[in-house]
Structure formats: structure tokens, C-alpha cells
């Protein structure tokens, strides 16, 4: 055998092995997250919602990027003056820059929405995980408690609870509104988590882990919870938009943020008295609020459709 033939014979299996490796990489099964991302990146609604969310979150974190005006620089002589180069949305009844107040109002509105959603998510996670995993009497008791909370009118309960939590306090009311929305908004998340846990705990990998000696908490935290989070996160994304709107509603009614706080709900409430003569201070915070809520809800819907196409 010549040297050339020996080299060819030696390299042929390696070439074939390399081809098999490339084939294996190409045919490797994709995960649920990768399939969802492939759907999301082709979804125009997802990108539109994501862009709006990034803009409003950036506005809440660094409002100086969007305006150099001071929302607290108010001069009565400028009351209801029309838009100009220094105030593109005009001035409100106190002579404040409407654009600056609208930009700075994003911080408290989104902050309350995020904190309330995290609190509701934590409560819903604990209730849903416990009810779904333990079942039996634990599930019955927790499920009936969820039904009781769902049966209470949200707005009525929010008014009573927010007033109670804010009684005697001189703060801006962020903590009171956050606790109110968090304590009343966890029920849907709990139900979704319960259903996901019931579905996951009957899977083969959970049975295998149990046979290998895994205890209840290890099964819940290491095997069941990671495979039950997709739909739960989607619900929280939608709930975030709802909480932002709820904060604006409570502030509009005069039981939300107060004592000098700036938010879209407060701006809408203050401008409502002058809506006929000067609609601008009412329209612009309402537009920003509506776009933010719509963006989060659209983002949640797009993610939900990507993770569960059957819901489309």
C-alpha cells in the first residue's frame, strides 16, 4: 500500500465521524424556549410591544434622557399656556411643564406596577405550588381561599385596603398601593401555577427522581418548578400592565399616590377638572398610560402564544 493510500484510508473514518457530528448538531432537538424564540422573532406584535416597553422602562429609570425640564418648576403665570419650544405639551393649571410631568410620572407608575407584580407573583407561587403538589385537603383549602379572594370586588377591596394601609402615614403612598395591588392581584397567577404543577408532577422525570430518593422540596424546587414557570411568567407580564392601570385608577380616585408624588394617575386626576378648556394636560398622560399598559399586555399575549400555540 502506498503512502497516499494509507493517508486516505486513515482520514476517511475521521471525515465520516466529522460528518456525523455535524449531522448530530443539526438534528439536535430544540427546547421549548428555542421554539418559542423562533416564533417570537417573527412576530411583529412582539417587537412593537418590546420596543415600547424598553422606551417606557428607560423613561422611568433615566427620565433626563427624554427631558431637561423640571416637573416641579411651576409658575401660575404660565397656567394653560399652549405648547411651545420649551414645553412641547404646554402647561397645566399650575403652570407646570406637562411633558416633564408626563415623563417623570412614568417612574412611580411603573415602579408600583413592578413591585406589586413581584409581590403578587410570590404569593401566587407559594399558593399555587403548594396546592398543586400536595393536593387533597391542602388543595381544597387553598383553592377555596382563592375563590373567596376572587369573589371580593377588586375596586371596593382596593379602596378599603389602600385607605387602611395609608391611614396616619405621611409618605407618598407607594408602599400602601404596592401592598394593596399585590395582596389582591395574585389569584390568577396562583391558579395558573397550580394547573402547571399538577401537569408537571405526573411526568416521568418526576417519578424517576422520586424513585431515586428525592424529597418533596427537592422535587418541587429542582424538577417541578422550573418546568412550570413558562405560563406563570406570561401571566405576570400581563398582570404588570394591569397593575400600572390599577395604580392610575387608585390615584385618580384620590386614594393612591399623594403628598407631592408624580404619576400618570395623579396628572389625569388633576387635569380632569379643566378638560373642557385645556384638554392637553389630560390627554398626554392618558396616552402614555394607555400605551404602557397596552405594551405589557401585548408582550404577555405574544409570549403566551409562543409558549402555547394552542391558545392562539
Tab-separated table of C-alpha atoms in Angstrom, residues 79-269:
chain	number	residue	atom	x	y	z
A	79	UNK	CA	-51.237	78.434	33.505
A	80	UNK	CA	-52.656	76.573	30.492
A	81	UNK	CA	-50.266	78.166	28.044
A	82	UNK	CA	-50.172	76.347	24.679
A	83	UNK	CA	-47.307	74.145	23.518
A	84	UNK	CA	-44.039	75.882	22.723
A	85	UNK	CA	-40.379	75.056	22.162
A	86	UNK	CA	-39.685	74.932	25.895
A	87	UNK	CA	-42.805	72.866	26.697
A	88	UNK	CA	-43.927	70.765	23.741
A	89	UNK	CA	-47.119	69.631	25.538
A	90	UNK	CA	-47.910	73.030	27.034
A	91	UNK	CA	-48.555	73.850	30.702
A	92	UNK	CA	-51.163	72.630	33.180
A	93	UNK	CA	-53.391	74.561	35.621
A	94	UNK	CA	-50.438	75.099	37.992
A	95	UNK	CA	-48.113	76.293	35.252
A	96	UNK	CA	-46.081	73.057	35.245
A	97	UNK	CA	-44.497	71.605	32.119
A	98	UNK	CA	-46.900	68.843	31.038
A	99	UNK	CA	-44.238	66.972	29.070
A	100	UNK	CA	-41.822	66.929	32.017
A	101	UNK	CA	-44.555	65.753	34.404
A	102	UNK	CA	-45.586	63.038	31.957
A	103	UNK	CA	-42.022	61.773	31.563
A	104	UNK	CA	-41.285	61.798	35.291
A	105	UNK	CA	-44.680	60.264	36.017
A	106	UNK	CA	-43.536	57.020	34.386
A	107	UNK	CA	-41.182	56.276	37.303
A	108	UNK	CA	-43.744	55.940	40.088
A	109	UNK	CA	-46.386	54.346	37.872
A	110	UNK	CA	-44.056	51.623	36.578
A	111	UNK	CA	-42.314	51.213	39.944
A	112	UNK	CA	-45.598	50.478	41.707
A	113	UNK	CA	-46.617	48.123	38.903
A	114	UNK	CA	-43.360	46.165	39.076
A	115	UNK	CA	-43.290	45.893	42.880
A	116	UNK	CA	-46.948	44.895	43.084
A	117	UNK	CA	-46.444	42.265	40.380
A	118	UNK	CA	-43.443	40.792	42.197
A	119	UNK	CA	-45.427	40.591	45.439
A	120	UNK	CA	-48.423	39.037	43.694
A	121	UNK	CA	-46.130	36.604	41.909
A	122	UNK	CA	-44.512	35.496	45.165
A	123	UNK	CA	-47.871	34.904	46.851
A	124	UNK	CA	-49.293	33.160	43.789
A	125	UNK	CA	-46.191	30.986	43.507
A	126	UNK	CA	-46.433	29.794	47.106
A	127	UNK	CA	-50.170	29.107	46.960
A	128	UNK	CA	-50.157	27.511	43.514
A	129	UNK	CA	-47.106	25.338	44.126
A	130	UNK	CA	-48.419	24.085	47.461
A	131	UNK	CA	-51.938	23.410	46.197
A	132	UNK	CA	-50.777	21.690	43.028
A	133	UNK	CA	-48.102	19.490	44.580
A	134	UNK	CA	-49.700	18.357	47.839
A	135	UNK	CA	-53.265	18.076	46.506
A	136	UNK	CA	-56.001	16.569	48.681
A	137	UNK	CA	-57.182	18.650	51.604
A	138	UNK	CA	-54.363	21.187	51.106
A	139	UNK	CA	-55.509	21.824	47.556
A	140	UNK	CA	-59.157	22.036	48.643
A	141	UNK	CA	-58.485	24.597	51.377
A	142	UNK	CA	-56.167	26.777	49.289
A	143	UNK	CA	-58.430	26.635	46.244
A	144	UNK	CA	-61.451	27.719	48.297
A	145	UNK	CA	-59.432	30.585	49.757
A	146	UNK	CA	-58.514	31.666	46.218
A	147	UNK	CA	-62.219	31.559	45.286
A	148	UNK	CA	-63.061	33.762	48.276
A	149	UNK	CA	-60.482	36.380	47.269
A	150	UNK	CA	-61.732	36.271	43.685
A	151	UNK	CA	-65.281	36.801	44.888
A	152	UNK	CA	-64.467	40.162	46.506
A	153	UNK	CA	-64.992	43.150	44.151
A	154	UNK	CA	-61.497	44.333	43.288
A	155	UNK	CA	-62.116	48.080	43.294
A	156	UNK	CA	-64.061	48.044	46.543
A	157	UNK	CA	-61.432	45.924	48.288
A	158	UNK	CA	-58.628	48.098	46.902
A	159	UNK	CA	-60.243	51.287	48.183
A	160	UNK	CA	-60.774	49.866	51.673
A	161	UNK	CA	-57.328	48.258	51.914
A	162	UNK	CA	-55.423	51.226	50.472
A	163	UNK	CA	-57.092	53.636	52.883
A	164	UNK	CA	-56.394	51.328	55.798
A	165	UNK	CA	-52.714	50.883	54.912
A	166	UNK	CA	-52.182	54.599	54.292
A	167	UNK	CA	-54.002	55.766	57.444
A	168	UNK	CA	-51.818	58.095	59.512
A	169	UNK	CA	-48.901	57.882	57.080
A	170	UNK	CA	-47.206	60.957	55.642
A	171	UNK	CA	-45.401	59.074	52.863
A	172	UNK	CA	-46.155	59.238	49.162
A	173	UNK	CA	-48.293	56.092	49.387
A	174	UNK	CA	-46.099	53.888	47.193
A	175	UNK	CA	-45.872	51.159	49.835
A	176	UNK	CA	-49.614	51.211	50.558
A	177	UNK	CA	-50.593	50.969	46.883
A	178	UNK	CA	-47.990	48.258	46.235
A	179	UNK	CA	-49.250	46.113	49.111
A	180	UNK	CA	-52.857	46.670	48.074
A	181	UNK	CA	-52.339	45.591	44.484
A	182	UNK	CA	-50.053	42.727	45.483
A	183	UNK	CA	-52.448	41.291	48.072
A	184	UNK	CA	-55.409	41.470	45.692
A	185	UNK	CA	-53.813	40.503	42.385
A	186	UNK	CA	-52.202	37.095	42.996
A	187	UNK	CA	-55.177	34.793	42.460
A	188	UNK	CA	-54.880	34.285	38.697
A	189	UNK	CA	-51.149	33.606	38.988
A	190	UNK	CA	-51.849	31.054	41.735
A	191	UNK	CA	-54.391	29.211	39.600
A	192	UNK	CA	-52.062	29.090	36.613
A	193	UNK	CA	-49.200	27.793	38.762
A	194	UNK	CA	-51.455	25.171	40.364
A	195	UNK	CA	-52.522	23.826	36.967
A	196	UNK	CA	-48.940	23.750	35.692
A	197	UNK	CA	-47.702	21.927	38.809
A	198	UNK	CA	-50.459	19.311	38.592
A	199	UNK	CA	-49.464	18.652	34.981
A	200	UNK	CA	-45.730	18.518	35.738
A	201	UNK	CA	-45.819	16.324	38.834
A	202	UNK	CA	-47.287	13.416	36.846
A	203	UNK	CA	-44.422	13.369	34.341
A	204	UNK	CA	-41.935	10.504	34.134
A	205	UNK	CA	-38.919	12.569	35.189
A	206	UNK	CA	-40.633	13.436	38.478
A	207	UNK	CA	-41.441	9.772	39.123
A	208	UNK	CA	-37.825	8.853	38.357
A	209	UNK	CA	-36.492	11.493	40.748
A	210	UNK	CA	-38.870	10.272	43.449
A	211	UNK	CA	-37.672	6.688	42.964
A	212	UNK	CA	-34.076	7.889	43.368
A	213	UNK	CA	-34.943	9.267	46.794
A	214	UNK	CA	-35.661	12.950	46.112
A	215	UNK	CA	-37.735	14.557	48.860
A	216	UNK	CA	-40.803	16.801	48.386
A	217	UNK	CA	-38.921	20.103	48.476
A	218	UNK	CA	-36.238	18.893	46.089
A	219	UNK	CA	-38.892	17.631	43.707
A	220	UNK	CA	-40.738	20.942	43.830
A	221	UNK	CA	-37.717	23.229	43.514
A	222	UNK	CA	-35.464	21.236	41.168
A	223	UNK	CA	-37.870	19.345	38.929
A	224	UNK	CA	-41.430	20.665	39.016
A	225	UNK	CA	-40.996	24.430	39.451
A	226	UNK	CA	-38.574	25.029	36.513
A	227	UNK	CA	-40.966	23.200	34.175
A	228	UNK	CA	-43.999	25.147	35.404
A	229	UNK	CA	-42.674	28.694	35.087
A	230	UNK	CA	-43.387	29.466	31.421
A	231	UNK	CA	-47.126	30.132	31.714
A	232	UNK	CA	-46.631	31.692	35.153
A	233	UNK	CA	-44.212	34.302	33.801
A	234	UNK	CA	-46.608	35.101	30.964
A	235	UNK	CA	-49.394	35.805	33.457
A	236	UNK	CA	-47.115	38.099	35.470
A	237	UNK	CA	-46.213	40.042	32.315
A	238	UNK	CA	-49.876	40.723	31.643
A	239	UNK	CA	-50.505	41.448	35.331
A	240	UNK	CA	-47.793	44.116	35.264
A	241	UNK	CA	-49.766	46.122	32.726
A	242	UNK	CA	-52.951	45.663	34.747
A	243	UNK	CA	-51.228	46.867	37.930
A	244	UNK	CA	-49.964	50.009	36.223
A	245	UNK	CA	-53.525	50.803	35.161
A	246	UNK	CA	-54.823	49.957	38.657
A	247	UNK	CA	-52.353	52.360	40.295
A	248	UNK	CA	-53.536	55.105	37.962
A	249	UNK	CA	-57.144	54.293	38.866
A	250	UNK	CA	-56.495	54.482	42.613
A	251	UNK	CA	-54.510	57.710	42.230
A	252	UNK	CA	-57.315	59.160	40.093
A	253	UNK	CA	-59.780	58.362	42.894
A	254	UNK	CA	-57.541	60.101	45.419
A	255	UNK	CA	-56.532	57.005	47.413
A	256	UNK	CA	-53.333	56.120	45.568
A	257	UNK	CA	-50.126	58.123	45.457
A	258	UNK	CA	-50.140	61.532	47.170
A	259	UNK	CA	-48.071	64.119	49.058
A	260	UNK	CA	-46.220	65.522	46.083
A	261	UNK	CA	-45.732	62.265	44.176
A	262	UNK	CA	-45.755	62.454	40.393
A	263	UNK	CA	-47.608	59.772	38.461
A	264	UNK	CA	-49.847	59.477	35.447
A	265	UNK	CA	-52.902	58.807	37.604
A	266	UNK	CA	-52.368	61.969	39.639
A	267	UNK	CA	-51.811	64.036	36.491
A	268	UNK	CA	-55.032	62.707	34.967
A	269	UNK	CA	-56.985	63.420	38.146
